[in-house]
């Protein structure tokens, strides 16, 4: 009888990181107005702004970057015009006056309705450099800067913006990524993407050869080498992982680099929010944020109405080191409050955006959002 293996495989020693996760973890939230037409004229400028945010986030070990979708001024005007156009019909069969809102398709096809020739919609050209206020593009670029070059093609293969990296790929590598200046841990650990082995074939009698369903687990990882790296154990397919090269296993980024983003990500985790409430309801920390700090920026006139609206916000928030998860929310107050008002139904008991903040971090006036992120993180970092 063969002797059973009772001893676990001996672990090979690996390099220990010198970086450490900060006591207080910070998330940052930037509105999509950061790449409005007024601030970014083309794809190159949009890419440059995303690069600036990515650098600030990695310098100060930000756990999460949230991008809030806020309509541009032109989109706000379009929405207002649509609301104003709801009153569309006068008159009824009984001779009395009737005001009707929101025609149904059936109403529109009535003979009494005046038909107008509809102009064909111009398709969005995703290859164009003009990407005004494209929130998903901005979020994609932020994720691009956290992706090793050898994984870009695989990670973004099905992304609609995969052709938008022509300027991003020319920029220098960010020097503060988790594995950089960190006791040469990159010799023992590497980022990868799990990939399936060739799909096996089966032959049945009197039937054509058919392929089995794609494998859901694998031992193979793309780490940028000529051949896939082979693990000791099977893991799910198509997953971003951190690989222990010596022990041929998957480890946490925290173990490898001493740092980790929210949702156990390598570097910062990128999150897109379509509305204001989802900033908080879809927080990537299970316990939520311990506090939310507002940073006024993208405000070049410092108008009286925004000053008044912010009077109730505490101007001396407690930012002493603790075990908390603090969200820094950036932007022009009018844009933030507009987003709040459009989503007010999901925030019962709250009258305005200022009530969502535990404090306001003072910074110089008239600062752009991308500059405000670096200034603010420098002020709060301990």
Coordinates of C-alpha atoms in Angstrom, one line a residue:
X1 CA 0.0 0.0 0.0
X2 CA 1.4 3.4 -1.0
X3 CA 2.3 5.7 1.8
X4 CA -0.1 8.7 2.0
X5 CA 1.2 12.1 1.8
X6 CA 0.6 13.8 5.1
X7 CA 3.0 16.7 4.9
X8 CA 2.2 19.9 3.1
X9 CA 4.5 21.1 0.4
X10 CA 7.3 23.2 1.8
X11 CA 6.9 26.9 0.9
X12 CA 9.8 28.5 -0.8
X13 CA 10.9 31.9 0.7
X14 CA 9.9 35.0 -1.2
X15 CA 10.7 38.7 -1.0
X16 CA 8.8 40.7 1.6
X17 CA 7.3 44.0 0.6
X18 CA 8.4 47.2 2.4
X19 CA 5.3 49.1 1.5
X20 CA 2.3 48.9 3.9
X21 CA -1.4 49.6 3.6
X22 CA -2.1 53.0 5.2
X23 CA -4.0 53.2 8.5
X24 CA -6.7 55.3 6.9
X25 CA -7.9 54.1 3.4
X26 CA -9.0 56.8 1.0
X27 CA -11.4 56.7 -1.9
X28 CA -11.8 59.5 -4.4
X29 CA -14.8 60.4 -6.4
X30 CA -14.5 62.7 -9.5
X31 CA -17.4 63.9 -11.7
X32 CA -17.4 63.3 -15.4
X33 CA -17.2 67.1 -15.9
X34 CA -13.5 66.6 -15.4
X35 CA -13.4 65.8 -19.1
X36 CA -16.1 68.2 -20.3
X37 CA -15.5 70.0 -23.6
X38 CA -14.5 73.1 -21.5
X39 CA -11.7 71.1 -19.8
X40 CA -10.6 68.5 -22.4
X41 CA -10.8 69.3 -26.2
X42 CA -9.8 65.9 -27.5
X43 CA -8.8 62.3 -26.7
X44 CA -5.2 63.3 -26.0
X45 CA -6.3 65.8 -23.3
X46 CA -8.8 63.3 -21.8
X47 CA -6.0 60.7 -21.6
X48 CA -3.6 63.2 -20.0
X49 CA -6.2 64.0 -17.3
X50 CA -6.9 60.3 -16.6
X51 CA -3.1 59.8 -16.3
X52 CA -2.9 62.6 -13.8
X53 CA -5.6 61.1 -11.6
X54 CA -4.0 57.7 -11.9
X55 CA -0.6 59.0 -10.7
X56 CA -2.1 60.9 -7.8
X57 CA -4.1 57.8 -6.8
X58 CA -1.0 55.5 -6.9
X59 CA 1.3 58.0 -5.1
X60 CA -1.1 58.0 -2.1
X61 CA -2.3 54.4 -2.3
X62 CA -5.9 55.3 -3.0
X63 CA -8.1 52.2 -2.6
X64 CA -10.9 53.2 -5.0
X65 CA -11.5 55.7 -7.8
X66 CA -15.2 56.5 -8.4
X67 CA -16.4 58.3 -11.5
X68 CA -19.8 60.0 -11.2
X69 CA -21.7 60.5 -14.4
X70 CA -22.8 64.2 -14.4
X71 CA -24.4 65.7 -17.5
X72 CA -22.5 68.6 -19.3
X73 CA -24.1 72.0 -19.6
X74 CA -25.4 71.2 -23.1
X75 CA -26.9 67.9 -22.0
X76 CA -28.6 69.7 -19.0
X77 CA -30.1 72.1 -21.5
X78 CA -31.3 69.3 -23.8
X79 CA -33.0 67.6 -20.8
X80 CA -34.7 70.9 -19.8
X81 CA -36.0 71.3 -23.3
X82 CA -37.4 67.8 -23.4
X83 CA -39.3 68.5 -20.1
X84 CA -40.7 71.8 -21.5
X85 CA -41.9 70.0 -24.6
X86 CA -44.3 67.7 -22.7
X87 CA -47.3 69.8 -23.2
X88 CA -48.2 68.8 -26.7
X89 CA -52.0 68.6 -27.4
X90 CA -54.9 71.0 -27.1
X91 CA -58.5 70.1 -27.9
X92 CA -60.7 67.0 -27.5
X93 CA -63.6 65.3 -29.2
X94 CA -66.1 67.0 -26.8
X95 CA -64.9 70.5 -27.7
X96 CA -63.4 71.1 -24.3
X97 CA -59.7 71.9 -23.9
X98 CA -57.5 69.1 -22.8
X99 CA -53.8 69.1 -22.0
X100 CA -52.0 65.9 -22.5
X101 CA -48.5 64.9 -21.4
X102 CA -46.2 62.3 -22.8
X103 CA -47.7 61.0 -26.1
X104 CA -47.7 57.2 -26.4
X105 CA -46.7 55.6 -29.7
X106 CA -50.4 55.1 -30.5
X107 CA -51.2 58.8 -30.0
X108 CA -48.3 59.8 -32.3
X109 CA -49.7 57.7 -35.1
X110 CA -53.2 59.3 -35.0
X111 CA -54.2 61.1 -38.2
X112 CA -54.6 64.3 -36.3
X113 CA -51.0 64.4 -35.3
X114 CA -48.7 66.4 -37.5
X115 CA -46.0 64.1 -38.8
X116 CA -42.5 65.4 -39.0
X117 CA -39.6 63.9 -41.0
X118 CA -37.2 62.6 -38.4
X119 CA -33.5 63.2 -39.2
X120 CA -31.5 60.1 -39.1
X121 CA -29.3 59.9 -35.9
X122 CA -25.6 60.3 -36.5
X123 CA -23.9 57.2 -35.2
X124 CA -21.3 57.8 -32.5
X125 CA -17.8 57.4 -34.0
X126 CA -15.8 55.7 -31.3
X127 CA -12.6 56.1 -33.4
X128 CA -12.9 59.8 -33.3
X129 CA -10.9 62.0 -30.9
X130 CA -14.0 63.8 -29.9
X131 CA -15.3 62.2 -26.8
X132 CA -17.1 65.0 -24.8
X133 CA -17.8 63.9 -21.3
X134 CA -17.6 60.2 -22.0
X135 CA -17.7 58.8 -18.5
X136 CA -17.1 55.2 -19.5
X137 CA -14.1 56.1 -21.6
X138 CA -12.6 58.0 -18.7
X139 CA -13.2 55.0 -16.3
X140 CA -11.7 52.7 -18.9
X141 CA -8.5 54.8 -19.2
X142 CA -8.2 54.8 -15.4
X143 CA -8.3 51.0 -15.5
X144 CA -5.8 50.9 -18.4
X145 CA -3.1 52.6 -16.2
X146 CA -3.5 49.7 -13.7
X147 CA -3.1 47.0 -16.3
X148 CA 0.3 45.6 -17.3
X149 CA 1.0 46.1 -21.1
X150 CA 1.1 42.4 -21.8
X151 CA -2.5 42.0 -20.5
X152 CA -4.1 45.0 -22.2
X153 CA -5.1 43.1 -25.3
X154 CA -6.8 40.4 -23.3
X155 CA -8.4 42.5 -20.6
X156 CA -9.9 45.1 -23.0
X157 CA -10.6 42.8 -26.0
X158 CA -14.4 43.2 -25.7
X159 CA -14.3 46.8 -24.5
X160 CA -15.8 49.4 -26.9
X161 CA -13.0 51.8 -26.1
X162 CA -10.1 49.4 -26.9
X163 CA -9.1 51.6 -29.8
X164 CA -8.7 54.6 -27.5
X165 CA -5.3 53.8 -26.0
X166 CA -3.1 55.4 -28.7
X167 CA -2.1 58.3 -26.4
X168 CA -2.1 56.3 -23.2
X169 CA 0.4 53.7 -24.5
X170 CA 2.9 56.5 -25.3
X171 CA 2.9 57.8 -21.7
X172 CA 5.7 56.8 -19.3
X173 CA 5.0 53.9 -16.9
X174 CA 3.7 55.2 -13.6
X175 CA 6.6 55.0 -11.1
X176 CA 4.5 54.4 -8.0
X177 CA 2.7 51.2 -8.9
X178 CA 2.5 48.7 -6.0
X179 CA 5.5 46.6 -7.2
X180 CA 7.8 49.6 -7.8
X181 CA 10.4 50.6 -5.3
X182 CA 9.2 47.7 -3.1
X183 CA 12.2 45.5 -2.3
X184 CA 12.3 44.0 -5.8
X185 CA 9.1 41.9 -5.1
X186 CA 8.5 41.8 -8.9
X187 CA 11.1 39.0 -9.0
X188 CA 8.9 36.7 -7.0
X189 CA 5.4 38.0 -7.9
X190 CA 3.7 39.0 -11.1
X191 CA 0.3 40.1 -12.3
X192 CA -1.5 37.8 -14.7
X193 CA -4.7 36.7 -16.3
X194 CA -5.9 33.1 -16.1
X195 CA -6.4 31.5 -19.5
X196 CA -8.0 28.3 -20.7
X197 CA -6.0 25.4 -22.2
X198 CA -7.0 24.4 -25.7
X199 CA -10.7 23.2 -25.7
X200 CA -10.7 19.4 -25.8
X201 CA -12.6 17.6 -28.6
X202 CA -14.7 14.4 -28.3
X203 CA -15.7 12.0 -31.0
X204 CA -18.9 10.0 -30.9
X205 CA -19.7 7.1 -33.1
X206 CA -21.3 8.1 -36.4
X207 CA -21.3 11.7 -35.3
X208 CA -19.1 14.7 -36.2
X209 CA -16.4 15.9 -33.8
X210 CA -17.8 18.4 -31.4
X211 CA -16.2 20.8 -28.9
X212 CA -16.9 20.5 -25.2
X213 CA -18.1 23.6 -23.4
X214 CA -15.3 26.0 -22.6
X215 CA -13.3 25.0 -19.5
X216 CA -14.3 27.0 -16.4
X217 CA -11.0 26.2 -14.6
X218 CA -7.4 26.2 -15.6
X219 CA -3.8 26.0 -14.4
X220 CA -2.5 28.4 -17.0
X221 CA -1.8 32.1 -16.5
X222 CA -0.6 34.8 -18.9
X223 CA 2.2 36.7 -17.2
X224 CA 3.7 38.2 -20.3
X225 CA 6.2 35.3 -21.0
X226 CA 6.4 33.4 -24.3
X227 CA 4.7 30.5 -22.7
X228 CA 1.8 30.5 -20.1
X229 CA 2.8 30.1 -16.5
X230 CA 1.6 26.8 -15.0
X231 CA 0.1 26.8 -11.4
X232 CA 0.1 23.9 -9.0
X233 CA -3.7 24.1 -8.6
X234 CA -6.6 24.9 -10.9
X235 CA -8.3 28.3 -10.6
X236 CA -11.3 30.0 -12.5
X237 CA -10.7 31.2 -16.1
X238 CA -10.4 34.8 -17.2
X239 CA -9.6 36.3 -13.8
X240 CA -6.9 38.9 -13.0
X241 CA -4.6 37.4 -10.4
X242 CA -1.3 37.9 -8.5
X243 CA 1.0 35.0 -9.0
X244 CA 3.7 33.7 -6.6
X245 CA 6.3 32.6 -9.1
X246 CA 8.3 30.5 -6.7
X247 CA 5.5 28.6 -5.1
X248 CA 3.3 28.5 -8.3
X249 CA 0.2 29.7 -6.6
X250 CA -2.3 32.6 -6.5
X251 CA -1.8 35.1 -3.6
X252 CA -3.4 38.4 -2.5
X253 CA -1.9 41.6 -3.7
X254 CA -1.6 42.5 0.0
X255 CA 0.7 39.5 0.5
X256 CA 2.8 40.3 -2.6
X257 CA 3.1 44.1 -2.4
X258 CA 1.9 45.1 1.1
X259 CA -0.8 47.1 -0.6
X260 CA -4.3 46.4 -1.8
X261 CA -7.2 48.3 -3.3
X262 CA -10.9 47.8 -2.5
X263 CA -12.3 44.5 -3.7
X264 CA -8.8 43.0 -3.3
X265 CA -7.7 44.8 -6.5
X266 CA -4.1 45.4 -7.7
X267 CA -3.8 49.2 -7.2
X268 CA -6.9 51.2 -7.1
X269 CA -10.4 49.8 -7.9
X270 CA -12.3 51.7 -10.6
X271 CA -16.1 52.2 -10.1
X272 CA -18.6 53.9 -12.4
X273 CA -21.7 55.5 -10.9
X274 CA -24.6 56.5 -13.1
X275 CA -26.4 58.4 -10.2
X276 CA -25.5 60.1 -6.9
X277 CA -27.0 57.5 -4.5
X278 CA -25.0 54.7 -6.0
X279 CA -21.8 56.3 -4.7
X280 CA -22.8 55.1 -1.3
X281 CA -25.2 52.2 -1.9
X282 CA -22.7 50.4 -4.2
X283 CA -19.6 51.2 -2.1
X284 CA -16.9 48.6 -2.7
X285 CA -16.2 48.4 1.1
X286 CA -18.8 46.1 2.7
X287 CA -19.0 48.3 5.8
X288 CA -19.3 51.5 3.8
X289 CA -17.4 54.8 4.3
X290 CA -16.8 56.1 7.7
X291 CA -17.0 59.7 6.5
X292 CA -17.4 61.7 3.3
X293 CA -15.4 64.9 2.7
X294 CA -16.3 67.4 0.0
X295 CA -13.6 69.3 -1.9
X296 CA -14.8 72.3 -3.8
X297 CA -13.1 72.7 -7.2
X298 CA -13.9 73.4 -10.8
X299 CA -15.5 76.6 -9.4
X300 CA -13.8 79.6 -11.1
X301 CA -16.2 82.3 -10.0
X302 CA -17.0 81.2 -6.4
X303 CA -20.5 82.4 -6.7
X304 CA -22.6 83.4 -3.7
X305 CA -25.2 80.7 -4.2
X306 CA -22.6 77.9 -3.9
X307 CA -21.0 79.6 -0.9
X308 CA -24.4 79.8 0.8
X309 CA -25.3 76.2 0.0
X310 CA -22.0 75.0 1.6
X311 CA -22.3 77.1 4.7
X312 CA -23.7 74.2 6.7
X313 CA -20.8 71.9 5.9
X314 CA -18.2 71.6 8.7
X315 CA -15.0 73.4 7.5
X316 CA -12.7 71.6 10.0
X317 CA -13.3 67.8 9.4
X318 CA -11.4 65.3 11.6
X319 CA -8.8 63.7 9.4
X320 CA -6.6 62.2 12.1
X321 CA -5.3 58.7 11.3
X322 CA -7.7 55.9 12.1
X323 CA -9.0 52.7 10.7
X324 CA -11.6 54.4 8.7
X325 CA -12.6 54.5 5.0
X326 CA -12.8 58.1 3.9
X327 CA -14.3 59.3 0.6
X328 CA -13.1 62.5 -0.9
X329 CA -15.7 63.8 -3.3
X330 CA -14.5 66.5 -5.8
X331 CA -16.3 68.9 -8.1
X332 CA -18.2 72.1 -8.6
X333 CA -21.0 72.2 -5.9
X334 CA -23.7 73.0 -8.5
X335 CA -22.8 69.9 -10.5
X336 CA -22.8 67.7 -7.4
X337 CA -26.1 69.1 -6.2
X338 CA -27.7 68.7 -9.7
X339 CA -26.7 65.1 -9.6
X340 CA -28.2 64.8 -6.1
X341 CA -31.5 66.5 -7.0
X342 CA -32.0 64.1 -10.0
X343 CA -31.6 61.2 -7.6
X344 CA -33.3 62.7 -4.6
X345 CA -36.0 60.0 -4.6
X346 CA -33.4 57.4 -3.6
X347 CA -32.2 59.5 -0.7
X348 CA -35.3 60.0 1.5
X349 CA -35.0 62.5 4.3
X350 CA -32.1 64.4 2.7
X351 CA -32.9 67.8 1.2
X352 CA -29.6 68.8 -0.4
X353 CA -26.2 67.5 -1.3
X354 CA -24.5 69.3 1.6
X355 CA -26.2 67.0 4.1
X356 CA -24.3 64.1 2.6
X357 CA -20.9 65.5 3.7
X358 CA -19.2 65.2 7.1
X359 CA -16.9 68.1 6.2
X360 CA -15.2 70.2 3.6
X361 CA -11.5 70.2 2.9
X362 CA -10.3 73.7 2.2
X363 CA -8.0 74.1 -0.8
X364 CA -7.0 77.1 -3.0
X365 CA -9.9 78.6 -5.0
X366 CA -10.3 78.2 -8.7
X367 CA -8.5 74.8 -8.9
X368 CA -9.2 72.2 -11.6
X369 CA -10.5 68.8 -10.5
X370 CA -7.4 67.0 -11.5
X371 CA -5.2 69.4 -9.6
X372 CA -7.5 69.3 -6.6
X373 CA -7.1 65.5 -6.2
X374 CA -3.3 65.8 -5.8
X375 CA -3.6 68.8 -3.5
X376 CA -6.2 67.2 -1.3
X377 CA -4.5 63.8 -1.0
X378 CA -1.2 65.6 -0.1
X379 CA -3.1 67.4 2.7
X380 CA -4.8 64.4 4.2
X381 CA -2.0 61.8 3.8
X382 CA -0.2 60.8 7.0

